[in-house]
Amino acid sequence: MKLIIGLGNPGKDYEQTRHNAGFWTLDQIAKGLNLEWRNSRVRNALYTKGVFNDIDILLAKPTTFMNLSGNAASALASYYKIKPTDILIVHDDMDLPCGAFSFSEGGKAAGHHGVESVYQHFPNSKIQRLRIGIGRSEHAEPGKIYVLKKPPASELKILNNTIVKAAIAIEDWVTNDIHIAMNNWNHNKKTA
């Protein structure tokens, strides 16, 4: 079984913010597979199970806030006995332009507190990630404010197209591995 965790913040106030790009991507996968979300209060996540090309997948959206995402990731991995090499974290990334996405293995959290939280729960593991580009503010706005804002319609259209492609790329990761997915999809670092 592969565990795919989308990072974001729960609640209506955050639903449409850039920081929830990980949630949006998992919602796209769940929609494509006709899956319904369930709540696990014990594991602090909304989750659903599905299959990509005969491989079981577990999709999860932590119901903790971003900075505590590692709690849910760790609880789910432990309960389902999933190795760190079978976990993919999907999250927003200001270092990639809006419309881009990129797989990575390990690497620095680059100030992303959700990624830092996951890393704390899986020390010395090369956690695999799919970074969804949200770009940076054109107005020198601090990152912590920018990520919690709703993107304008023009940017949202680009992000929605990116999310569709990212969902397809995740199927490639599930079916193959991180290195094949990187070869097949990391040319999308410019725009999707």
Short mmCIF file of N, CA and C in Angstrom, two decimals:
data_model
loop_
_atom_site.label_atom_id
_atom_site.label_comp_id
_atom_site.label_asym_id
_atom_site.label_seq_id
_atom_site.Cartn_x
_atom_site.Cartn_y
_atom_site.Cartn_z
N MET A 1 0.84 -1.19 0.00
CA MET A 1 0.00 0.00 0.00
C MET A 1 0.88 1.24 0.00
N LYS A 2 0.45 2.24 -0.77
CA LYS A 2 1.15 3.53 -0.82
C LYS A 2 0.30 4.57 -0.10
N LEU A 3 0.95 5.41 0.67
CA LEU A 3 0.28 6.48 1.41
C LEU A 3 0.60 7.81 0.75
N ILE A 4 -0.44 8.52 0.37
CA ILE A 4 -0.29 9.84 -0.25
C ILE A 4 -0.97 10.84 0.68
N ILE A 5 -0.17 11.76 1.19
CA ILE A 5 -0.66 12.74 2.17
C ILE A 5 -0.63 14.13 1.55
N GLY A 6 -1.79 14.75 1.48
CA GLY A 6 -1.88 16.12 1.01
C GLY A 6 -1.81 17.05 2.21
N LEU A 7 -0.96 18.04 2.14
CA LEU A 7 -0.84 18.99 3.26
C LEU A 7 -1.75 20.19 3.03
N GLY A 8 -2.31 20.67 4.12
CA GLY A 8 -3.20 21.83 4.07
C GLY A 8 -3.71 22.11 5.47
N ASN A 9 -4.59 23.08 5.55
CA ASN A 9 -5.23 23.43 6.82
C ASN A 9 -6.71 23.10 6.74
N PRO A 10 -7.28 22.54 7.81
CA PRO A 10 -8.70 22.20 7.80
C PRO A 10 -9.58 23.43 7.99
N GLY A 11 -10.83 23.31 7.59
CA GLY A 11 -11.80 24.36 7.86
C GLY A 11 -12.09 25.25 6.67
N LYS A 12 -13.29 25.82 6.70
CA LYS A 12 -13.77 26.68 5.61
C LYS A 12 -12.89 27.90 5.39
N ASP A 13 -12.32 28.45 6.46
CA ASP A 13 -11.50 29.66 6.33
C ASP A 13 -10.26 29.44 5.47
N TYR A 14 -9.79 28.21 5.40
CA TYR A 14 -8.55 27.91 4.68
C TYR A 14 -8.77 27.14 3.38
N GLU A 15 -9.98 26.68 3.16
CA GLU A 15 -10.30 25.79 2.06
C GLU A 15 -9.74 26.24 0.71
N GLN A 16 -9.86 27.50 0.40
CA GLN A 16 -9.46 28.00 -0.92
C GLN A 16 -8.12 28.74 -0.92
N THR A 17 -7.32 28.54 0.13
CA THR A 17 -6.03 29.24 0.19
C THR A 17 -4.94 28.43 -0.52
N ARG A 18 -3.90 29.12 -0.95
CA ARG A 18 -2.79 28.49 -1.67
C ARG A 18 -2.15 27.35 -0.86
N HIS A 19 -2.13 27.52 0.45
CA HIS A 19 -1.49 26.53 1.34
C HIS A 19 -2.19 25.17 1.27
N ASN A 20 -3.38 25.13 0.69
CA ASN A 20 -4.14 23.88 0.60
C ASN A 20 -3.98 23.18 -0.74
N ALA A 21 -2.96 23.50 -1.49
CA ALA A 21 -2.74 22.85 -2.79
C ALA A 21 -2.61 21.34 -2.65
N GLY A 22 -2.06 20.88 -1.54
CA GLY A 22 -1.96 19.43 -1.30
C GLY A 22 -3.34 18.80 -1.15
N PHE A 23 -4.22 19.46 -0.41
CA PHE A 23 -5.59 18.97 -0.26
C PHE A 23 -6.29 18.94 -1.62
N TRP A 24 -6.13 20.02 -2.40
CA TRP A 24 -6.79 20.10 -3.70
C TRP A 24 -6.38 18.94 -4.60
N THR A 25 -5.09 18.60 -4.55
CA THR A 25 -4.58 17.52 -5.40
C THR A 25 -5.21 16.19 -4.99
N LEU A 26 -5.29 15.93 -3.70
CA LEU A 26 -5.90 14.68 -3.26
C LEU A 26 -7.40 14.65 -3.55
N ASP A 27 -8.06 15.79 -3.46
CA ASP A 27 -9.47 15.86 -3.83
C ASP A 27 -9.66 15.49 -5.31
N GLN A 28 -8.73 15.92 -6.15
CA GLN A 28 -8.78 15.60 -7.58
C GLN A 28 -8.65 14.09 -7.79
N ILE A 29 -7.72 13.46 -7.08
CA ILE A 29 -7.54 12.01 -7.20
C ILE A 29 -8.79 11.29 -6.71
N ALA A 30 -9.30 11.69 -5.55
CA ALA A 30 -10.50 11.04 -4.99
C ALA A 30 -11.68 11.18 -5.94
N LYS A 31 -11.83 12.35 -6.53
CA LYS A 31 -12.91 12.58 -7.49
C LYS A 31 -12.75 11.66 -8.70
N GLY A 32 -11.53 11.56 -9.23
CA GLY A 32 -11.27 10.72 -10.40
C GLY A 32 -11.51 9.25 -10.15
N LEU A 33 -11.30 8.81 -8.91
CA LEU A 33 -11.51 7.40 -8.55
C LEU A 33 -12.88 7.17 -7.89
N ASN A 34 -13.68 8.23 -7.80
CA ASN A 34 -15.01 8.16 -7.20
C ASN A 34 -14.96 7.67 -5.74
N LEU A 35 -14.04 8.25 -4.98
CA LEU A 35 -13.84 7.86 -3.58
C LEU A 35 -14.47 8.89 -2.65
N GLU A 36 -14.89 8.44 -1.48
CA GLU A 36 -15.47 9.33 -0.47
C GLU A 36 -14.56 9.42 0.74
N TRP A 37 -14.43 10.61 1.28
CA TRP A 37 -13.59 10.84 2.45
C TRP A 37 -14.28 10.37 3.72
N ARG A 38 -13.48 9.79 4.63
CA ARG A 38 -13.94 9.39 5.97
C ARG A 38 -13.06 10.10 6.99
N ASN A 39 -13.61 10.29 8.18
CA ASN A 39 -12.86 10.98 9.22
C ASN A 39 -12.33 9.97 10.24
N SER A 40 -11.03 10.05 10.51
CA SER A 40 -10.43 9.25 11.58
C SER A 40 -9.90 10.20 12.64
N ARG A 41 -10.66 10.36 13.70
CA ARG A 41 -10.23 11.27 14.77
C ARG A 41 -8.99 10.72 15.48
N VAL A 42 -8.88 9.40 15.55
CA VAL A 42 -7.73 8.78 16.21
C VAL A 42 -6.44 9.11 15.46
N ARG A 43 -6.50 9.10 14.13
CA ARG A 43 -5.32 9.35 13.31
C ARG A 43 -5.25 10.79 12.79
N ASN A 44 -6.18 11.62 13.24
CA ASN A 44 -6.17 13.05 12.89
C ASN A 44 -6.14 13.30 11.39
N ALA A 45 -7.01 12.60 10.65
CA ALA A 45 -7.01 12.78 9.20
C ALA A 45 -8.34 12.39 8.57
N LEU A 46 -8.64 13.04 7.47
CA LEU A 46 -9.65 12.53 6.55
C LEU A 46 -8.90 11.56 5.66
N TYR A 47 -9.50 10.42 5.35
CA TYR A 47 -8.79 9.44 4.54
C TYR A 47 -9.77 8.71 3.63
N THR A 48 -9.22 8.09 2.61
CA THR A 48 -9.99 7.22 1.72
C THR A 48 -9.02 6.25 1.08
N LYS A 49 -9.53 5.11 0.69
CA LYS A 49 -8.69 4.08 0.07
C LYS A 49 -9.14 3.87 -1.36
N GLY A 50 -8.17 3.57 -2.22
CA GLY A 50 -8.47 3.31 -3.62
C GLY A 50 -7.41 2.41 -4.22
N VAL A 51 -7.46 2.29 -5.54
CA VAL A 51 -6.51 1.45 -6.26
C VAL A 51 -6.08 2.17 -7.53
N PHE A 52 -4.77 2.18 -7.78
CA PHE A 52 -4.19 2.65 -9.04
C PHE A 52 -3.49 1.45 -9.66
N ASN A 53 -3.93 0.99 -10.81
CA ASN A 53 -3.25 -0.11 -11.52
C ASN A 53 -2.92 -1.28 -10.59
N ASP A 54 -3.91 -1.77 -9.88
CA ASP A 54 -3.79 -2.92 -8.97
C ASP A 54 -2.92 -2.67 -7.74
N ILE A 55 -2.60 -1.43 -7.45
CA ILE A 55 -1.82 -1.09 -6.25
C ILE A 55 -2.73 -0.31 -5.30
N ASP A 56 -2.84 -0.79 -4.06
CA ASP A 56 -3.67 -0.11 -3.06
C ASP A 56 -3.05 1.22 -2.67
N ILE A 57 -3.91 2.23 -2.57
CA ILE A 57 -3.45 3.54 -2.12
C ILE A 57 -4.32 4.01 -0.96
N LEU A 58 -3.72 4.78 -0.10
CA LEU A 58 -4.41 5.43 1.01
C LEU A 58 -4.16 6.92 0.85
N LEU A 59 -5.22 7.67 0.64
CA LEU A 59 -5.12 9.13 0.54
C LEU A 59 -5.48 9.71 1.90
N ALA A 60 -4.74 10.72 2.33
CA ALA A 60 -5.01 11.31 3.64
C ALA A 60 -4.81 12.82 3.62
N LYS A 61 -5.73 13.51 4.30
CA LYS A 61 -5.63 14.95 4.51
C LYS A 61 -5.67 15.18 6.02
N PRO A 62 -4.53 15.56 6.62
CA PRO A 62 -4.51 15.77 8.07
C PRO A 62 -5.56 16.80 8.51
N THR A 63 -6.21 16.51 9.63
CA THR A 63 -7.18 17.44 10.19
C THR A 63 -6.56 18.30 11.29
N THR A 64 -5.28 18.08 11.53
CA THR A 64 -4.52 18.98 12.40
C THR A 64 -4.21 20.20 11.55
N PHE A 65 -3.71 21.23 12.11
CA PHE A 65 -3.27 22.33 11.28
C PHE A 65 -1.91 21.98 10.68
N MET A 66 -1.51 22.73 9.68
CA MET A 66 -0.32 22.44 8.88
C MET A 66 0.89 22.05 9.73
N ASN A 67 1.15 22.82 10.77
CA ASN A 67 2.37 22.62 11.56
C ASN A 67 2.42 21.30 12.31
N LEU A 68 1.30 20.57 12.35
CA LEU A 68 1.24 19.29 13.05
C LEU A 68 0.95 18.13 12.09
N SER A 69 1.16 18.33 10.81
CA SER A 69 0.85 17.31 9.80
C SER A 69 1.58 16.00 10.04
N GLY A 70 2.76 16.05 10.60
CA GLY A 70 3.54 14.85 10.85
C GLY A 70 2.85 13.88 11.81
N ASN A 71 2.02 14.41 12.73
CA ASN A 71 1.29 13.54 13.66
C ASN A 71 0.39 12.57 12.89
N ALA A 72 -0.36 13.10 11.93
CA ALA A 72 -1.26 12.26 11.14
C ALA A 72 -0.47 11.31 10.24
N ALA A 73 0.58 11.83 9.61
CA ALA A 73 1.40 11.00 8.72
C ALA A 73 1.98 9.81 9.48
N SER A 74 2.50 10.06 10.65
CA SER A 74 3.11 9.02 11.47
C SER A 74 2.07 8.00 11.94
N ALA A 75 0.91 8.49 12.40
CA ALA A 75 -0.15 7.60 12.89
C ALA A 75 -0.66 6.68 11.78
N LEU A 76 -0.87 7.23 10.60
CA LEU A 76 -1.36 6.43 9.47
C LEU A 76 -0.32 5.42 9.01
N ALA A 77 0.92 5.86 8.89
CA ALA A 77 1.99 4.95 8.45
C ALA A 77 2.16 3.80 9.44
N SER A 78 2.07 4.11 10.72
CA SER A 78 2.22 3.09 11.76
C SER A 78 1.05 2.10 11.72
N TYR A 79 -0.16 2.61 11.67
CA TYR A 79 -1.35 1.76 11.69
C TYR A 79 -1.40 0.83 10.48
N TYR A 80 -1.10 1.36 9.30
CA TYR A 80 -1.17 0.57 8.07
C TYR A 80 0.16 -0.10 7.71
N LYS A 81 1.17 0.06 8.58
CA LYS A 81 2.50 -0.54 8.38
C LYS A 81 3.09 -0.16 7.01
N ILE A 82 3.11 1.13 6.76
CA ILE A 82 3.62 1.66 5.50
C ILE A 82 5.02 2.21 5.73
N LYS A 83 5.96 1.77 4.91
CA LYS A 83 7.36 2.20 5.01
C LYS A 83 7.48 3.65 4.50
N PRO A 84 8.44 4.40 5.02
CA PRO A 84 8.66 5.77 4.53
C PRO A 84 8.87 5.84 3.01
N THR A 85 9.45 4.81 2.42
CA THR A 85 9.68 4.81 0.96
C THR A 85 8.38 4.67 0.17
N ASP A 86 7.28 4.35 0.85
CA ASP A 86 5.98 4.23 0.19
C ASP A 86 5.05 5.39 0.56
N ILE A 87 5.64 6.49 1.00
CA ILE A 87 4.88 7.68 1.37
C ILE A 87 5.23 8.82 0.42
N LEU A 88 4.20 9.53 -0.04
CA LEU A 88 4.38 10.73 -0.85
C LEU A 88 3.65 11.87 -0.16
N ILE A 89 4.36 12.97 0.07
CA ILE A 89 3.77 14.18 0.64
C ILE A 89 3.52 15.15 -0.51
N VAL A 90 2.30 15.68 -0.61
CA VAL A 90 1.94 16.63 -1.66
C VAL A 90 1.69 17.97 -0.97
N HIS A 91 2.42 19.00 -1.42
CA HIS A 91 2.31 20.29 -0.73
C HIS A 91 2.60 21.46 -1.65
N ASP A 92 2.17 22.64 -1.22
CA ASP A 92 2.45 23.89 -1.93
C ASP A 92 3.92 24.25 -1.80
N ASP A 93 4.44 24.97 -2.80
CA ASP A 93 5.85 25.38 -2.77
C ASP A 93 6.00 26.74 -3.44
N MET A 94 6.43 27.73 -2.67
CA MET A 94 6.61 29.07 -3.20
C MET A 94 7.85 29.18 -4.09
N ASP A 95 8.76 28.22 -4.01
CA ASP A 95 9.98 28.27 -4.83
C ASP A 95 9.75 27.79 -6.25
N LEU A 96 8.57 27.28 -6.55
CA LEU A 96 8.20 26.91 -7.91
C LEU A 96 7.15 27.89 -8.39
N PRO A 97 7.21 28.29 -9.66
CA PRO A 97 6.20 29.23 -10.16
C PRO A 97 4.82 28.59 -10.21
N CYS A 98 3.81 29.41 -10.13
CA CYS A 98 2.44 28.93 -10.25
C CYS A 98 2.30 28.21 -11.60
N GLY A 99 1.78 27.00 -11.56
CA GLY A 99 1.63 26.21 -12.78
C GLY A 99 2.67 25.13 -12.92
N ALA A 100 3.64 25.11 -12.03
CA ALA A 100 4.70 24.10 -12.08
C ALA A 100 4.50 23.09 -10.95
N PHE A 101 5.06 21.91 -11.14
CA PHE A 101 5.13 20.94 -10.05
C PHE A 101 6.36 20.08 -10.25
N SER A 102 6.84 19.49 -9.17
CA SER A 102 8.09 18.73 -9.24
C SER A 102 8.15 17.68 -8.13
N PHE A 103 8.56 16.47 -8.50
CA PHE A 103 8.83 15.43 -7.51
C PHE A 103 10.20 15.65 -6.91
N SER A 104 10.37 15.29 -5.66
CA SER A 104 11.69 15.31 -5.03
C SER A 104 11.75 14.20 -3.99
N GLU A 105 12.98 13.86 -3.64
CA GLU A 105 13.21 12.83 -2.64
C GLU A 105 14.10 13.43 -1.57
N GLY A 106 13.58 13.52 -0.36
CA GLY A 106 14.35 14.16 0.70
C GLY A 106 14.44 15.66 0.45
N GLY A 107 15.56 16.23 0.77
CA GLY A 107 15.76 17.66 0.58
C GLY A 107 15.29 18.45 1.80
N LYS A 108 15.50 19.72 1.74
CA LYS A 108 15.16 20.61 2.85
C LYS A 108 13.69 21.01 2.79
N ALA A 109 13.15 21.34 3.93
CA ALA A 109 11.75 21.76 4.01
C ALA A 109 11.56 23.18 3.50
N ALA A 110 12.64 23.95 3.39
CA ALA A 110 12.60 25.32 2.87
C ALA A 110 11.57 26.19 3.59
N GLY A 111 11.48 26.02 4.90
CA GLY A 111 10.58 26.86 5.69
C GLY A 111 9.13 26.41 5.69
N HIS A 112 8.82 25.31 5.01
CA HIS A 112 7.44 24.80 4.99
C HIS A 112 7.20 23.99 6.27
N HIS A 113 6.40 24.54 7.17
CA HIS A 113 6.23 23.93 8.49
C HIS A 113 5.54 22.57 8.44
N GLY A 114 4.67 22.35 7.47
CA GLY A 114 4.04 21.04 7.33
C GLY A 114 5.05 19.98 6.96
N VAL A 115 5.94 20.30 6.03
CA VAL A 115 7.00 19.37 5.62
C VAL A 115 7.95 19.14 6.80
N GLU A 116 8.31 20.20 7.51
CA GLU A 116 9.17 20.07 8.69
C GLU A 116 8.56 19.11 9.71
N SER A 117 7.26 19.21 9.93
CA SER A 117 6.58 18.34 10.87
C SER A 117 6.66 16.87 10.44
N VAL A 118 6.47 16.62 9.16
CA VAL A 118 6.57 15.25 8.65
C VAL A 118 8.00 14.75 8.82
N TYR A 119 8.98 15.57 8.49
CA TYR A 119 10.39 15.18 8.64
C TYR A 119 10.71 14.82 10.10
N GLN A 120 10.14 15.55 11.05
CA GLN A 120 10.40 15.26 12.46
C GLN A 120 9.92 13.87 12.86
N HIS A 121 8.86 13.41 12.22
CA HIS A 121 8.31 12.09 12.54
C HIS A 121 8.97 10.96 11.77
N PHE A 122 9.72 11.29 10.74
CA PHE A 122 10.43 10.29 9.94
C PHE A 122 11.89 10.71 9.78
N PRO A 123 12.63 10.79 10.90
CA PRO A 123 14.02 11.25 10.81
C PRO A 123 14.87 10.27 9.99
N ASN A 124 15.83 10.82 9.29
CA ASN A 124 16.77 10.04 8.48
C ASN A 124 16.10 9.30 7.33
N SER A 125 14.90 9.69 6.96
CA SER A 125 14.21 9.09 5.81
C SER A 125 14.21 10.10 4.67
N LYS A 126 14.34 9.59 3.48
CA LYS A 126 14.23 10.46 2.31
C LYS A 126 12.76 10.48 1.89
N ILE A 127 11.97 11.26 2.61
CA ILE A 127 10.55 11.34 2.31
C ILE A 127 10.37 11.90 0.90
N GLN A 128 9.51 11.24 0.14
CA GLN A 128 9.25 11.64 -1.24
C GLN A 128 8.13 12.68 -1.25
N ARG A 129 8.30 13.67 -2.13
CA ARG A 129 7.36 14.78 -2.15
C ARG A 129 6.97 15.14 -3.57
N LEU A 130 5.77 15.67 -3.70
CA LEU A 130 5.35 16.33 -4.93
C LEU A 130 5.05 17.77 -4.54
N ARG A 131 5.87 18.67 -5.05
CA ARG A 131 5.77 20.09 -4.72
C ARG A 131 4.92 20.78 -5.79
N ILE A 132 3.86 21.45 -5.37
CA ILE A 132 2.96 22.17 -6.27
C ILE A 132 3.32 23.65 -6.22
N GLY A 133 3.75 24.19 -7.35
CA GLY A 133 4.18 25.59 -7.38
C GLY A 133 3.04 26.57 -7.20
N ILE A 134 3.23 27.49 -6.26
CA ILE A 134 2.26 28.57 -6.06
C ILE A 134 2.92 29.94 -6.28
N GLY A 135 4.22 29.94 -6.57
CA GLY A 135 4.94 31.19 -6.80
C GLY A 135 5.05 32.04 -5.55
N ARG A 136 5.56 33.23 -5.76
CA ARG A 136 5.72 34.19 -4.66
C ARG A 136 4.89 35.44 -4.95
N SER A 137 4.62 36.17 -3.92
CA SER A 137 3.86 37.41 -4.04
C SER A 137 4.62 38.42 -4.89
N GLU A 138 3.91 39.10 -5.75
CA GLU A 138 4.51 40.17 -6.56
C GLU A 138 4.65 41.45 -5.75
N HIS A 139 4.10 41.47 -4.55
CA HIS A 139 4.07 42.69 -3.73
C HIS A 139 4.95 42.59 -2.49
N ALA A 140 5.96 41.75 -2.52
CA ALA A 140 6.89 41.55 -1.40
C ALA A 140 6.15 41.23 -0.10
N GLU A 141 5.05 40.54 -0.23
CA GLU A 141 4.24 40.13 0.91
C GLU A 141 4.94 38.98 1.64
N PRO A 142 4.95 38.95 2.96
CA PRO A 142 5.56 37.83 3.67
C PRO A 142 4.89 36.50 3.27
N GLY A 143 5.71 35.46 3.16
CA GLY A 143 5.23 34.16 2.74
C GLY A 143 4.08 33.63 3.58
N LYS A 144 4.17 33.82 4.91
CA LYS A 144 3.13 33.27 5.79
C LYS A 144 1.78 33.94 5.57
N ILE A 145 1.77 35.14 5.01
CA ILE A 145 0.51 35.81 4.67
C ILE A 145 0.06 35.39 3.28
N TYR A 146 1.00 35.35 2.34
CA TYR A 146 0.71 35.00 0.95
C TYR A 146 0.06 33.62 0.83
N VAL A 147 0.61 32.61 1.53
CA VAL A 147 0.10 31.24 1.38
C VAL A 147 -1.31 31.09 1.95
N LEU A 148 -1.70 31.96 2.87
CA LEU A 148 -3.02 31.86 3.48
C LEU A 148 -4.06 32.73 2.79
N LYS A 149 -3.73 33.23 1.61
CA LYS A 149 -4.69 34.01 0.82
C LYS A 149 -5.24 33.15 -0.31
N LYS A 150 -6.45 33.50 -0.74
CA LYS A 150 -7.05 32.85 -1.89
C LYS A 150 -6.41 33.43 -3.15
N PRO A 151 -6.04 32.57 -4.11
CA PRO A 151 -5.47 33.11 -5.34
C PRO A 151 -6.55 33.78 -6.19
N PRO A 152 -6.17 34.79 -6.99
CA PRO A 152 -7.14 35.40 -7.89
C PRO A 152 -7.59 34.39 -8.96
N ALA A 153 -8.69 34.68 -9.62
CA ALA A 153 -9.29 33.75 -10.59
C ALA A 153 -8.29 33.30 -11.66
N SER A 154 -7.48 34.21 -12.17
CA SER A 154 -6.52 33.85 -13.22
C SER A 154 -5.49 32.84 -12.72
N GLU A 155 -5.03 33.02 -11.50
CA GLU A 155 -4.07 32.09 -10.89
C GLU A 155 -4.74 30.77 -10.54
N LEU A 156 -5.97 30.84 -10.06
CA LEU A 156 -6.71 29.63 -9.69
C LEU A 156 -6.93 28.73 -10.91
N LYS A 157 -7.18 29.34 -12.05
CA LYS A 157 -7.36 28.56 -13.29
C LYS A 157 -6.07 27.78 -13.60
N ILE A 158 -4.94 28.43 -13.48
CA ILE A 158 -3.64 27.78 -13.71
C ILE A 158 -3.43 26.66 -12.70
N LEU A 159 -3.70 26.95 -11.42
CA LEU A 159 -3.53 25.94 -10.37
C LEU A 159 -4.43 24.73 -10.60
N ASN A 160 -5.67 24.97 -11.01
CA ASN A 160 -6.58 23.85 -11.26
C ASN A 160 -6.05 22.95 -12.37
N ASN A 161 -5.51 23.53 -13.44
CA ASN A 161 -4.92 22.73 -14.52
C ASN A 161 -3.70 21.96 -14.01
N THR A 162 -2.92 22.59 -13.17
CA THR A 162 -1.74 21.95 -12.58
C THR A 162 -2.14 20.77 -11.72
N ILE A 163 -3.19 20.94 -10.93
CA ILE A 163 -3.66 19.89 -10.03
C ILE A 163 -4.09 18.66 -10.82
N VAL A 164 -4.77 18.86 -11.93
CA VAL A 164 -5.19 17.73 -12.78
C VAL A 164 -3.97 16.95 -13.26
N LYS A 165 -2.96 17.66 -13.74
CA LYS A 165 -1.74 17.00 -14.22
C LYS A 165 -0.97 16.34 -13.07
N ALA A 166 -0.95 16.99 -11.92
CA ALA A 166 -0.26 16.43 -10.75
C ALA A 166 -0.91 15.12 -10.32
N ALA A 167 -2.23 15.05 -10.40
CA ALA A 167 -2.94 13.81 -10.03
C ALA A 167 -2.53 12.66 -10.96
N ILE A 168 -2.36 12.95 -12.24
CA ILE A 168 -1.90 11.94 -13.20
C ILE A 168 -0.46 11.54 -12.87
N ALA A 169 0.36 12.52 -12.53
CA ALA A 169 1.76 12.24 -12.17
C ALA A 169 1.84 11.36 -10.93
N ILE A 170 0.95 11.55 -9.99
CA ILE A 170 0.94 10.72 -8.78
C ILE A 170 0.62 9.27 -9.13
N GLU A 171 -0.26 9.06 -10.07
CA GLU A 171 -0.53 7.69 -10.52
C GLU A 171 0.74 7.05 -11.06
N ASP A 172 1.55 7.81 -11.78
CA ASP A 172 2.84 7.33 -12.28
C ASP A 172 3.76 6.96 -11.11
N TRP A 173 3.79 7.80 -10.07
CA TRP A 173 4.61 7.50 -8.88
C TRP A 173 4.16 6.20 -8.23
N VAL A 174 2.85 6.02 -8.09
CA VAL A 174 2.31 4.81 -7.46
C VAL A 174 2.69 3.58 -8.27
N THR A 175 2.51 3.65 -9.56
CA THR A 175 2.72 2.51 -10.44
C THR A 175 4.19 2.18 -10.62
N ASN A 176 5.03 3.17 -10.65
CA ASN A 176 6.46 2.97 -10.91
C ASN A 176 7.25 3.26 -9.64
N ASP A 177 8.02 4.33 -9.64
CA ASP A 177 8.72 4.76 -8.43
C ASP A 177 9.08 6.23 -8.57
N ILE A 178 9.72 6.77 -7.55
CA ILE A 178 10.03 8.20 -7.54
C ILE A 178 10.95 8.60 -8.68
N HIS A 179 11.91 7.75 -9.02
CA HIS A 179 12.89 8.11 -10.05
C HIS A 179 12.25 8.16 -11.43
N ILE A 180 11.39 7.21 -11.73
CA ILE A 180 10.68 7.23 -13.01
C ILE A 180 9.73 8.43 -13.05
N ALA A 181 9.02 8.67 -11.95
CA ALA A 181 8.12 9.83 -11.90
C ALA A 181 8.90 11.13 -12.09
N MET A 182 10.08 11.23 -11.48
CA MET A 182 10.90 12.44 -11.64
C MET A 182 11.31 12.60 -13.11
N ASN A 183 11.74 11.51 -13.74
CA ASN A 183 12.14 11.57 -15.15
C ASN A 183 10.97 11.96 -16.05
N ASN A 184 9.80 11.43 -15.75
CA ASN A 184 8.64 11.67 -16.60
C ASN A 184 8.00 13.04 -16.39
N TRP A 185 8.12 13.60 -15.20
CA TRP A 185 7.33 14.78 -14.87
C TRP A 185 8.10 16.02 -14.44
N ASN A 186 9.35 15.92 -14.07
CA ASN A 186 10.02 17.09 -13.52
C ASN A 186 10.36 18.16 -14.54
N HIS A 187 10.07 17.92 -15.80
CA HIS A 187 10.18 19.00 -16.78
C HIS A 187 9.09 20.05 -16.55
N ASN A 188 8.13 19.74 -15.68
CA ASN A 188 7.05 20.65 -15.35
C ASN A 188 7.45 21.72 -14.34
N LYS A 189 8.77 21.88 -14.11
CA LYS A 189 9.21 22.88 -13.14
C LYS A 189 8.95 24.30 -13.64
N LYS A 190 8.83 24.47 -14.95
CA LYS A 190 8.56 25.81 -15.47
C LYS A 190 7.08 26.11 -15.35
N THR A 191 6.24 25.39 -16.05
CA THR A 191 4.79 25.49 -15.89
C THR A 191 4.17 24.21 -16.41
N ALA A 192 3.01 23.89 -15.88
CA ALA A 192 2.33 22.64 -16.27
C ALA A 192 1.58 22.82 -17.57
#
